[in-house]
Coordinates of C-alpha atoms and ligand atoms in Angstrom, one line a residue:
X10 CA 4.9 22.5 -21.9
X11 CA 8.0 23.8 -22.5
X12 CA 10.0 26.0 -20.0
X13 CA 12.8 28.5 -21.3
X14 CA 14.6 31.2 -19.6
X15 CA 15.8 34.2 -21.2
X16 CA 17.2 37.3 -20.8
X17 CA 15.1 39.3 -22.8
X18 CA 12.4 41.7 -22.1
X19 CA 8.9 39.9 -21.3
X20 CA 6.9 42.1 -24.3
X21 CA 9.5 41.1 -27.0
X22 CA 9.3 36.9 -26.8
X23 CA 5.7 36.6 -28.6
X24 CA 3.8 36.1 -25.5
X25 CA 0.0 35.7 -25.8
X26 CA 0.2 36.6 -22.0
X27 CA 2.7 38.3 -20.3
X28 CA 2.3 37.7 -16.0
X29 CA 4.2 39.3 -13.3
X30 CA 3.7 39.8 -9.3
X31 CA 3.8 43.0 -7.3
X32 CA 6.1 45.9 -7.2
X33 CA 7.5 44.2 -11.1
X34 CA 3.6 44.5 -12.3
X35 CA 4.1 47.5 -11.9
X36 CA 7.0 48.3 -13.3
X37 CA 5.6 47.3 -16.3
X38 CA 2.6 49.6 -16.2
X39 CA -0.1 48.0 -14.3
X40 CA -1.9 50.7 -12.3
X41 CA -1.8 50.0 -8.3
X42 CA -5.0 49.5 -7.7
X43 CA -4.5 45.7 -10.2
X44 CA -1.9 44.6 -7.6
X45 CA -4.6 45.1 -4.7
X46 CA -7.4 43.7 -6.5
X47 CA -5.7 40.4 -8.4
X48 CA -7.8 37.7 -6.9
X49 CA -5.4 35.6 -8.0
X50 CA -5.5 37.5 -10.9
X51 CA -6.0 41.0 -12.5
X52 CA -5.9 41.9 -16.4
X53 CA -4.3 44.2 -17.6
X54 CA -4.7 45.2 -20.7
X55 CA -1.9 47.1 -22.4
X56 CA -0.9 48.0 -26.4
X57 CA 1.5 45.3 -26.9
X58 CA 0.0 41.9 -25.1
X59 CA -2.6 41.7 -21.9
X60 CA -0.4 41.7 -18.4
X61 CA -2.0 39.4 -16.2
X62 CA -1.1 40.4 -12.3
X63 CA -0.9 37.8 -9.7
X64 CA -1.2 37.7 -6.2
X65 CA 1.5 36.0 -4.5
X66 CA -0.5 33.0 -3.2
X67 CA -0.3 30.7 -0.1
X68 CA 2.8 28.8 -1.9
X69 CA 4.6 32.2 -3.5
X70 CA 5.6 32.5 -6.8
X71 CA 5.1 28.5 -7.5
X72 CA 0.9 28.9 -6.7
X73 CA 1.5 32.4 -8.8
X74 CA 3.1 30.3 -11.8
X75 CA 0.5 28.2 -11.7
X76 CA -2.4 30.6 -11.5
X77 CA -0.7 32.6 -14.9
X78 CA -1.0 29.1 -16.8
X79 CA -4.7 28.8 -15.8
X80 CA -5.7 31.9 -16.5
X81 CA -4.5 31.6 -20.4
X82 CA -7.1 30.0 -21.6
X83 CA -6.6 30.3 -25.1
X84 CA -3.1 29.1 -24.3
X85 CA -0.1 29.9 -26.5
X86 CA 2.9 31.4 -24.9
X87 CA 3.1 33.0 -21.3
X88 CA 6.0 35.6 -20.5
X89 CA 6.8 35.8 -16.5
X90 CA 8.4 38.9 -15.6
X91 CA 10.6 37.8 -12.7
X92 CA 11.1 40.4 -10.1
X93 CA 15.5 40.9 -10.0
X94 CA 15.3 41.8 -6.0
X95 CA 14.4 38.5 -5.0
X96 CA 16.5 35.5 -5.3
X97 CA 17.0 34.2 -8.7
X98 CA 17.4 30.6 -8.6
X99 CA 14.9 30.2 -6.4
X100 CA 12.7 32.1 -8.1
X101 CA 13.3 30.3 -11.4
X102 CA 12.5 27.1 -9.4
X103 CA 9.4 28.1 -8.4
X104 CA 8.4 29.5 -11.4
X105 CA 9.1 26.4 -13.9
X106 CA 7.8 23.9 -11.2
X107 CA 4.3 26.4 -10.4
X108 CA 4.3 26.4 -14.6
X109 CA 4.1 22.7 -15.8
X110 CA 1.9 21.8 -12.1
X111 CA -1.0 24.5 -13.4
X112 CA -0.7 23.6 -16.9
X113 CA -2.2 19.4 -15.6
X114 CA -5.1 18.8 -17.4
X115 CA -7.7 17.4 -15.0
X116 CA -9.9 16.8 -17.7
X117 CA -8.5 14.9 -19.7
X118 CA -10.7 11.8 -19.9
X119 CA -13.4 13.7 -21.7
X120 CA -14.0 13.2 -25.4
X121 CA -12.8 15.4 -28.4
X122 CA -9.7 17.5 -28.9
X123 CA -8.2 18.6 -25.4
X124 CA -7.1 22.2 -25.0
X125 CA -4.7 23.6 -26.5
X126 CA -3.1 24.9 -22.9
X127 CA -0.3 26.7 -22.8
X128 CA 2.6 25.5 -24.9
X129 CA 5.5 27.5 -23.7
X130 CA 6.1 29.4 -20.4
X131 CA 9.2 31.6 -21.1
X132 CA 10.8 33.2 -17.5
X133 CA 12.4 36.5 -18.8
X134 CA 15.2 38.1 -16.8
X135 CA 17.9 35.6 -16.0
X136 CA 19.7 32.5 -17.6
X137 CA 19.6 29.9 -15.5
X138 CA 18.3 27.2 -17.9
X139 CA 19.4 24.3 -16.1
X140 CA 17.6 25.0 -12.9
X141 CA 14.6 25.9 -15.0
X142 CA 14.9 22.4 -16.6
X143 CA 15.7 20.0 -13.6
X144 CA 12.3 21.7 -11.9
X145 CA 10.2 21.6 -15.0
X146 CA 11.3 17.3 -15.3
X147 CA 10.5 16.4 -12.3
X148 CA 7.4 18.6 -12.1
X149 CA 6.2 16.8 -15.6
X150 CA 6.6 13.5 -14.0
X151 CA 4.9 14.6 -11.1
X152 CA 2.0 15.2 -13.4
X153 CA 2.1 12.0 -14.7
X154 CA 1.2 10.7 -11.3
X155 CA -1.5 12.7 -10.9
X156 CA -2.9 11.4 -14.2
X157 CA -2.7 7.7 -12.6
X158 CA -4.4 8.6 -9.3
X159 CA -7.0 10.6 -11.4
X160 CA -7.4 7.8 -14.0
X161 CA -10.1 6.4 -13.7
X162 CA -9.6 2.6 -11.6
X163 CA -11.6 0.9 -14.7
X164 CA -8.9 2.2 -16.8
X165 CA -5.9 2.2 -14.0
X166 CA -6.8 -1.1 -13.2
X167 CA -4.2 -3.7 -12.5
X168 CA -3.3 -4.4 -15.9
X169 CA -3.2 -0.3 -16.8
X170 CA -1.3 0.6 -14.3
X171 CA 1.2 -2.2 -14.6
X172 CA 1.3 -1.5 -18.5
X173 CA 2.2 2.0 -17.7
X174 CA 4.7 1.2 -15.2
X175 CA 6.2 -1.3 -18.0
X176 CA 6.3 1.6 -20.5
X177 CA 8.9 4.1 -18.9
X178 CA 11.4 4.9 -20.7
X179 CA 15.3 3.9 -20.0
X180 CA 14.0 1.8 -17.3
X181 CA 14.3 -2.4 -16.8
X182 CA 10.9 -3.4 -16.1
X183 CA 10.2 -7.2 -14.8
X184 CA 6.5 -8.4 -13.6
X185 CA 5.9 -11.0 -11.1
X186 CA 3.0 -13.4 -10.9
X187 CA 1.8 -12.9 -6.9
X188 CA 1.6 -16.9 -6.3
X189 CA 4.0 -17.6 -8.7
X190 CA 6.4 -15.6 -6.5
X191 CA 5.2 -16.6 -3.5
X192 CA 3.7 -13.8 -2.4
X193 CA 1.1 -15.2 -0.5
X194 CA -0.5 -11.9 1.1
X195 CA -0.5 -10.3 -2.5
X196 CA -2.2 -13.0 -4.0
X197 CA -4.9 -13.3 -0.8
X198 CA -5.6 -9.6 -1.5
X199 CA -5.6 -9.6 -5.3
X200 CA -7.3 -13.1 -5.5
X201 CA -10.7 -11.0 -5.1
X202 CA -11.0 -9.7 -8.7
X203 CA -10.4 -11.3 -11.8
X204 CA -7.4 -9.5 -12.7
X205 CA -4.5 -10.7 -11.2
X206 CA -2.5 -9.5 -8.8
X207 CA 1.3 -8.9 -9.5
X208 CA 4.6 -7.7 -8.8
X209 CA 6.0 -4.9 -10.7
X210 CA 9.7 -4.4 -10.4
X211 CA 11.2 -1.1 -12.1
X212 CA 15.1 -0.4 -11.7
X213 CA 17.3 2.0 -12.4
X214 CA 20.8 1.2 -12.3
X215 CA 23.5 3.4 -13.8
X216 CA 26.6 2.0 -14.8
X217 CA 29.5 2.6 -12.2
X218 CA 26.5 3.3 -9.3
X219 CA 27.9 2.3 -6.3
X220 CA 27.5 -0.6 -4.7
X221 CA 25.9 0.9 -1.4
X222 CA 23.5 2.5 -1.1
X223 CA 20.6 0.5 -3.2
X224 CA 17.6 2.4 -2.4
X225 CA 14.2 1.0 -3.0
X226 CA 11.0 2.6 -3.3
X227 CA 8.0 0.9 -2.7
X228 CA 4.1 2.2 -3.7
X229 CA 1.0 0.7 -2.6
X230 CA -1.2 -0.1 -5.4
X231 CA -4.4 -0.9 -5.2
X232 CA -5.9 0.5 -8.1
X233 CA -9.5 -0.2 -6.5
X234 CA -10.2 -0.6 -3.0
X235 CA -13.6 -1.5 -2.0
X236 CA -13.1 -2.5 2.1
X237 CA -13.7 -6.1 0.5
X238 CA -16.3 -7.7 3.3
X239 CA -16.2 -4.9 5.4
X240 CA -17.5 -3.0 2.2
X241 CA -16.9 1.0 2.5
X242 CA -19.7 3.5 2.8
X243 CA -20.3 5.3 -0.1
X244 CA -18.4 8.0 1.3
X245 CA -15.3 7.0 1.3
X246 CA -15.8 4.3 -1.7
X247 CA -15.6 6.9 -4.4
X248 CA -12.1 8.2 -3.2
X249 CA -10.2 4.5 -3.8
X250 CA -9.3 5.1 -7.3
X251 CA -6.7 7.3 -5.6
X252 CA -5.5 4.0 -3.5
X253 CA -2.8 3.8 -5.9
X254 CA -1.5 7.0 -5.5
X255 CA 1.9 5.6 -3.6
X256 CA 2.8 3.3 -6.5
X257 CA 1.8 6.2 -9.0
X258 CA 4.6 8.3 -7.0
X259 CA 7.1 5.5 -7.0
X260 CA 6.4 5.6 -10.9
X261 CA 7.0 9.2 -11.8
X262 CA 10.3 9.1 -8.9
X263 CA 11.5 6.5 -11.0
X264 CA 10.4 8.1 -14.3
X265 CA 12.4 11.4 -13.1
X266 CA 15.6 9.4 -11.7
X267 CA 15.8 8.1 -15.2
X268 CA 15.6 11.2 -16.8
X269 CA 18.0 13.0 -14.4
X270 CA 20.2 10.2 -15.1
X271 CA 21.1 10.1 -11.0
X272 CA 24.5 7.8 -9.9
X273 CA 22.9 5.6 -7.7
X274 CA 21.0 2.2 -8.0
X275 CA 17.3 2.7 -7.3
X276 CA 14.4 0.0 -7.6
X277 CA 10.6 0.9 -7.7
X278 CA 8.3 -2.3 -6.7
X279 CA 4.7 -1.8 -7.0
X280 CA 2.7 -4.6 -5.2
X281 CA -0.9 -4.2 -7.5
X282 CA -4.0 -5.4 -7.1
X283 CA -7.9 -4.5 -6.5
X284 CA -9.2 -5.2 -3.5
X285 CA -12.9 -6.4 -4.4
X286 CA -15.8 -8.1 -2.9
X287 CA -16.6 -11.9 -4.9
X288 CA -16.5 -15.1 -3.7
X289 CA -12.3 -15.8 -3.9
X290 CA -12.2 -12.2 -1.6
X291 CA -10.4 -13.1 1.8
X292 CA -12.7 -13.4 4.5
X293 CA -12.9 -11.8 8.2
X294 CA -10.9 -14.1 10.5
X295 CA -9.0 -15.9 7.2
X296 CA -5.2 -16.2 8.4
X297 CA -3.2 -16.1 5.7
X298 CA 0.8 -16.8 4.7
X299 CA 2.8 -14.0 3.8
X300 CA 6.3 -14.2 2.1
X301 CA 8.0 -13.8 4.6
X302 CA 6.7 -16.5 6.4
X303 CA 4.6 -15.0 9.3
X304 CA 0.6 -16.0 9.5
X305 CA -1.4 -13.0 9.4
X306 CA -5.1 -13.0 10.7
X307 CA -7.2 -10.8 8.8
X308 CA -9.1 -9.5 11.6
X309 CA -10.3 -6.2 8.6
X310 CA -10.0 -7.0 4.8
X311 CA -9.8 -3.2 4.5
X312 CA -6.5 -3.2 6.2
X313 CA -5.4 -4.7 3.0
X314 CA -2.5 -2.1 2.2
X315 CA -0.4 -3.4 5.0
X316 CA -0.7 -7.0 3.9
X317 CA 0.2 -6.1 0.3
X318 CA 3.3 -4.2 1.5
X319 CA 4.4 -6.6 3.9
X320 CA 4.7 -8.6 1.0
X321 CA 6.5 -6.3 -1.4
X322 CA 8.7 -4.8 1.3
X323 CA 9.9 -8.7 2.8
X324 CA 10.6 -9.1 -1.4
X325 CA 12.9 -6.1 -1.9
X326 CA 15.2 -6.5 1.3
X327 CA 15.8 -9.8 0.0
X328 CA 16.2 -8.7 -3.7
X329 CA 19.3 -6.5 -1.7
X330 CA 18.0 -2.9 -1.1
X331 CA 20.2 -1.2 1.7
X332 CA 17.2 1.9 2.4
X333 CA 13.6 1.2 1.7
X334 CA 10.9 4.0 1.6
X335 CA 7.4 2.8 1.2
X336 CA 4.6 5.3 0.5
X337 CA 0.9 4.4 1.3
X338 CA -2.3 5.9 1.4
X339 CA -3.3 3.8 4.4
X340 CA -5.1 5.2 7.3
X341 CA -7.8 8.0 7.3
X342 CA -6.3 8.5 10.6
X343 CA -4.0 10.2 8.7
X344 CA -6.0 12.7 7.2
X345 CA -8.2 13.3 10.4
X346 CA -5.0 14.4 12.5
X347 CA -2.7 16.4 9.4
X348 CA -5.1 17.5 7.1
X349 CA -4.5 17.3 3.8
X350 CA -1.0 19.2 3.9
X351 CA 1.8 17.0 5.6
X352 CA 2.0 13.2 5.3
X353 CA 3.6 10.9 8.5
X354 CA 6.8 9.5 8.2
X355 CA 7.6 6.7 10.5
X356 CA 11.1 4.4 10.6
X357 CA 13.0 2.3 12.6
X358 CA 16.0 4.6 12.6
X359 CA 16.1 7.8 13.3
X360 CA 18.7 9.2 10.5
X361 CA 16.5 7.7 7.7
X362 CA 13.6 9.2 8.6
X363 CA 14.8 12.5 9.2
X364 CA 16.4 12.1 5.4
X365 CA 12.8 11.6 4.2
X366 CA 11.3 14.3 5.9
X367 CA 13.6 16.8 5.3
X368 CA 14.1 15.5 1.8
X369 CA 10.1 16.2 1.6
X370 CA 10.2 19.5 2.8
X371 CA 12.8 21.1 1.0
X372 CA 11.1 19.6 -2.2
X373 CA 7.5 20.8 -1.3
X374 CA 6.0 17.3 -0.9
X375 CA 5.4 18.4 3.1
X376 CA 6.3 16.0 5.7
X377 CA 6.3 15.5 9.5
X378 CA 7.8 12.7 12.0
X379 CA 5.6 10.1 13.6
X380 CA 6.7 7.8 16.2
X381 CA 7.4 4.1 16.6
X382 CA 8.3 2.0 20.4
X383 CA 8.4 -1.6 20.7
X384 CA 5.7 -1.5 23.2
X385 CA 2.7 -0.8 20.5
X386 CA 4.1 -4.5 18.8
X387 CA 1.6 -6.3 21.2
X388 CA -1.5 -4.5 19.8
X389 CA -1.5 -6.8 17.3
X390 CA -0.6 -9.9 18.9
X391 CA -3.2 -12.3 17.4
X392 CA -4.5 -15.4 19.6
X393 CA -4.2 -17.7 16.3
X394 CA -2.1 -16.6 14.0
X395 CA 1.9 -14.6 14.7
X396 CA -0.4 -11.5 13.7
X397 CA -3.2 -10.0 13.4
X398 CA -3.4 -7.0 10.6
X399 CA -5.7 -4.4 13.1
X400 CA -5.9 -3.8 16.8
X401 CA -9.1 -3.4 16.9
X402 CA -9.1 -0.5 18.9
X403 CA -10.6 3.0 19.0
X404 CA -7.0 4.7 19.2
X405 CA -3.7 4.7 17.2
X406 CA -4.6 3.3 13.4
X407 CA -1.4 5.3 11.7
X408 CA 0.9 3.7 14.4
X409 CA -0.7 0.2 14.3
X410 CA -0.4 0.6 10.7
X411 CA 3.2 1.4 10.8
X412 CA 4.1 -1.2 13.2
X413 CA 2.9 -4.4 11.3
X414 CA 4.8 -2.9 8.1
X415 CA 8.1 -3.1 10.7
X416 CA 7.3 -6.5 11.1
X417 CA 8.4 -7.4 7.4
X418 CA 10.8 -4.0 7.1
X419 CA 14.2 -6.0 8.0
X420 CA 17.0 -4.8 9.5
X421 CA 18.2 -1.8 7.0
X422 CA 16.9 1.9 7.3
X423 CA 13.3 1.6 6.3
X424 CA 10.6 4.4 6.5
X425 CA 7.0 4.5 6.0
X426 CA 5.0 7.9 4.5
X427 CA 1.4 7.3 5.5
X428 CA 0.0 10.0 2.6
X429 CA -3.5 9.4 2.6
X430 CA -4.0 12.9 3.5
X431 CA -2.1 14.5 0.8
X432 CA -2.8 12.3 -2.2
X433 CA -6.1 13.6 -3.6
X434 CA -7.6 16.8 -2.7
X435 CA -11.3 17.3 -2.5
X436 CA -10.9 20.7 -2.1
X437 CA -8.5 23.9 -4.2
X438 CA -6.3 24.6 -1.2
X439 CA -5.2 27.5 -3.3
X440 CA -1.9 26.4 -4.5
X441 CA -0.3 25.1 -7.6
X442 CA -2.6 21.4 -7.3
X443 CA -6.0 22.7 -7.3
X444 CA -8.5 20.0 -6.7
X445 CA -7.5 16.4 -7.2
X446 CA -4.3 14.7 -7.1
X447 CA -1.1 15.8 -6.1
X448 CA 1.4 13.1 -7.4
X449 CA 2.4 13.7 -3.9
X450 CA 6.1 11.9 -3.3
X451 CA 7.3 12.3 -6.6
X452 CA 9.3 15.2 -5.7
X453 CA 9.7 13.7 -2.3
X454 CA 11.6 11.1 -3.8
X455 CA 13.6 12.7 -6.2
X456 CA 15.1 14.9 -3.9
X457 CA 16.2 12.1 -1.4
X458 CA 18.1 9.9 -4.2
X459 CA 19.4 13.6 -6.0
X460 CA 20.7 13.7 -2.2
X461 CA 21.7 10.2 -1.6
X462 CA 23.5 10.2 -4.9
X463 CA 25.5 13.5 -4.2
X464 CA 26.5 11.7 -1.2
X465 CA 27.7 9.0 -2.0
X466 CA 30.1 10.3 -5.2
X467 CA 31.1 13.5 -3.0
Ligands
BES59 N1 -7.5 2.7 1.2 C1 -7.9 2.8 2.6 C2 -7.6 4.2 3.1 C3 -8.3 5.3 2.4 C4 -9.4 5.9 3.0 C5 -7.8 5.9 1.2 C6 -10.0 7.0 2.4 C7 -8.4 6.9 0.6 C8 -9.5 7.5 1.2 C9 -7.2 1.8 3.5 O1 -7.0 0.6 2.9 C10 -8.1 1.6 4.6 O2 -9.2 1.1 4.4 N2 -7.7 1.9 5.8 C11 -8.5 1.7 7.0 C12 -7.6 1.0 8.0 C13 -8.4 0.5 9.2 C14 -9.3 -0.6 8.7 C15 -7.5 0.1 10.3 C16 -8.9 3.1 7.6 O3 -8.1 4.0 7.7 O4 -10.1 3.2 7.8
ZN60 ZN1 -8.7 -0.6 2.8
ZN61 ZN1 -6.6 0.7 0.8

């Protein structure tokens, strides 16, 4: 979809639909009684093209934006008449980001020609392209994670997913064998299905980037998670295509950083694998090496996220990242205690962490501090092994989570976004998203190296 900006008068730019909210509805001739009843919407139906009114929704104009592009179903060319009493650039934020986020086509594994959708979304009433641009990117790349969590994990399997990671453009791309590299909890994990498990190393690195900071990003990915021998209930089963929804942010951030061309050195790693039930899956009570060099017992082969990022995360510290942010969907502990609105952040320093969540929340990706203490380390003391990878308690699985991550996080800033919650919707929570995935972190990310990078050149 393209996104303009224009001065000119919303009825005069070809519009197959032209959409506004409120008081500027009715400026333009829709009847009061519209702006009451739009549910999110109203017709309108006037000479020169139909004026769809929309309520301003839970998320303001960006849920409105969104709403407009649905509702033109035909698609073509939707005209937003932006309301000149409240803030512009803000509003033309909103407006291109609500845009290409309600023009995502869920449905777009089914056969045939897709819809045509709407092709161009044209914000009439200011000229402020850029900010209309910058949005709209890093929106479309936001997308373009949710079409990896959504994809189906037959299709986003580990070769599909690392085959789209390899295909980004303007970005190095280098793939890692797990055993070849030594990555010894990887290739436990992974060695349960007969694709292999890898390493997927994407970097970004401008000429004349500074030397510090190098920030890396790193995604779970398990494209398929099945709970291995402690085999999920049917319930929860069908959700692990979305497993890789950490590593499908890391993706789009990286995708977007390219694009944006930002000053600063950024690396995505993407530890992938399926976590399957066979006769090569790891076993309860297996105690496995990681690369770091610490013996793991896996006391739960469904905690297998933290023993793949262990991995990954002990790999980019030594590859020379100064501040590491990992994003997981790893506990439903998660979900049960934020909903599906905010993911946790945890970290072992204070600063970082409030960088990430306040990076989150000023981009929309919503976020909210979690703790970490020394003291929860002994939960997963194991008698055999230097760890164990769960507790095996009723109480604290986020926390637990976090705190074996630390374990392989090194002495840099590191944070840790548990965003199980937030990743895949099962329900419309009547914003821009709708049902299904989110390409939550994407923007998240963005923002923090757009705000690393103006740091460290200012
Ligand atoms: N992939 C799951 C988490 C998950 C659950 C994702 C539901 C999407 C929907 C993760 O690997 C997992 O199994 N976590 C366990 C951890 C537990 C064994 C400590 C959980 O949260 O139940
Ligand atoms: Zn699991
Ligand atoms: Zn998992």
């Amino acid at each position: 979809m393209e996104v303009e900006v224009t001065v000119a008068d919303p009825f005069a730019v070809g519009a197959d639909l032209v959409a506004a909210t409120g008081r500027r509805a009715v400026a333009l001739g829709a009847p009061e009684r519209a702006v009451r009843d739009a549910d999110p919407v109203a017709m309108v139906y006037t000479d020169a093209a139909p004026l769809a009114v929309v309520a301003l929704g839970p998320d303001g104009l960006r849920t409105a934006a969104a709403q407009a592009v649905r509702s033109c179903r035909d698609g073509g060319t939707v005209a937003w008449a932006i309301d000149p009493t409240l803030p512009l650039e803000e509003q033309v934020r909103a407006l291109a980001e609500g845009a290409v986020l309600g023009g995502y086509d869920r449905r777009r594994w089914r056969s045939g020609e897709p819809p045509r959708g709407v092709e161009r979304f044209v914000i009439c009433g200011a000229d402020l392209a850029a900010v209309a641009e910058r949005a709209a990117l890093v929106a479309r790349w936001t997308n373009t994670a949710r079409e990896l969590v959504d994809g189906p994990p037959n299709l986003i399997s580990p070769d599909g997913l690392a085959e789209r990671a390899a295909a980004l453009p303007r970005i190095r791309c280098e793939t890692l064998d797990a055993t070849e590299a030594g990555l010894g909890a990887l290739a436990a994990v992974g060695g349960s299905s007969p694709i292999r498990p890898r390493l997927v190393v994407l970097r970004h690195e401008p000429p004349g980037a500074p030397e510090s900071p190098r920030l890396s990003f790193v995604g779970k990915s398990v494209t398929f998670d099945t709970g291995g021998y402690f085999l999920k209930p049917q319930s929860d089963i069908v959700r692990q295509k979305a497993d890789m929804g950490g590593g499908a942010a890391v993706v789009g951030a990286m995708g977007a950083i390219a694009e944006l061309g930002l000053p600063v050195s950024v690396t995505g790693v993407l530890p992938i694998c399926e976590n399957m039930l066979s006769g090569s899956a790891i076993r309860p009570t297996d105690v496995i090496t990681t690369a770091a060099g610490l013996t793991v017992e896996v006391t739960n082969p469904d905690a297998e996220g933290r023993l793949i990022l262990a991995d990954a995360l002990w790999w980019t510290r030594r590859d020379g990242a100064t501040h590491v942010v990992d994003l997981a969907t790893l506990t439903g502990a998660m979900r049960a205690g934020l909903g599906d609105m905010y993911a946790g952040v945890f970290a072992n320093d204070d600063a970082w962490r409030d960088a990430v969540v306040d990076a989150g929340n000023a981009s929309g990706d919503l976020a909210w501090p979690w703790p970490l203490h020394p003291r929860y380390r002994t939960l997963i003391d194991s008698t055999v092994a230097d760890l164990r990878n769960t507790a095996g308690k009723t109480f604290g699985f986020p926390i637990v989570a976090a705190t074996f991550l630390q374990q392989f996080a090194g002495d840099g800033p590191w944070a840790h976004v548990d965003m199980l919650g937030t990743a895949m919707l099962d329900e419309d929570r009547g914003d821009a998203f709708g049902r299904g995935a989110t390409g939550y972190g994407v923007r998240m990310l963005v923002e923090l190296a757009a705000r690393l990078s103006d740091a460290a050149s200012s």
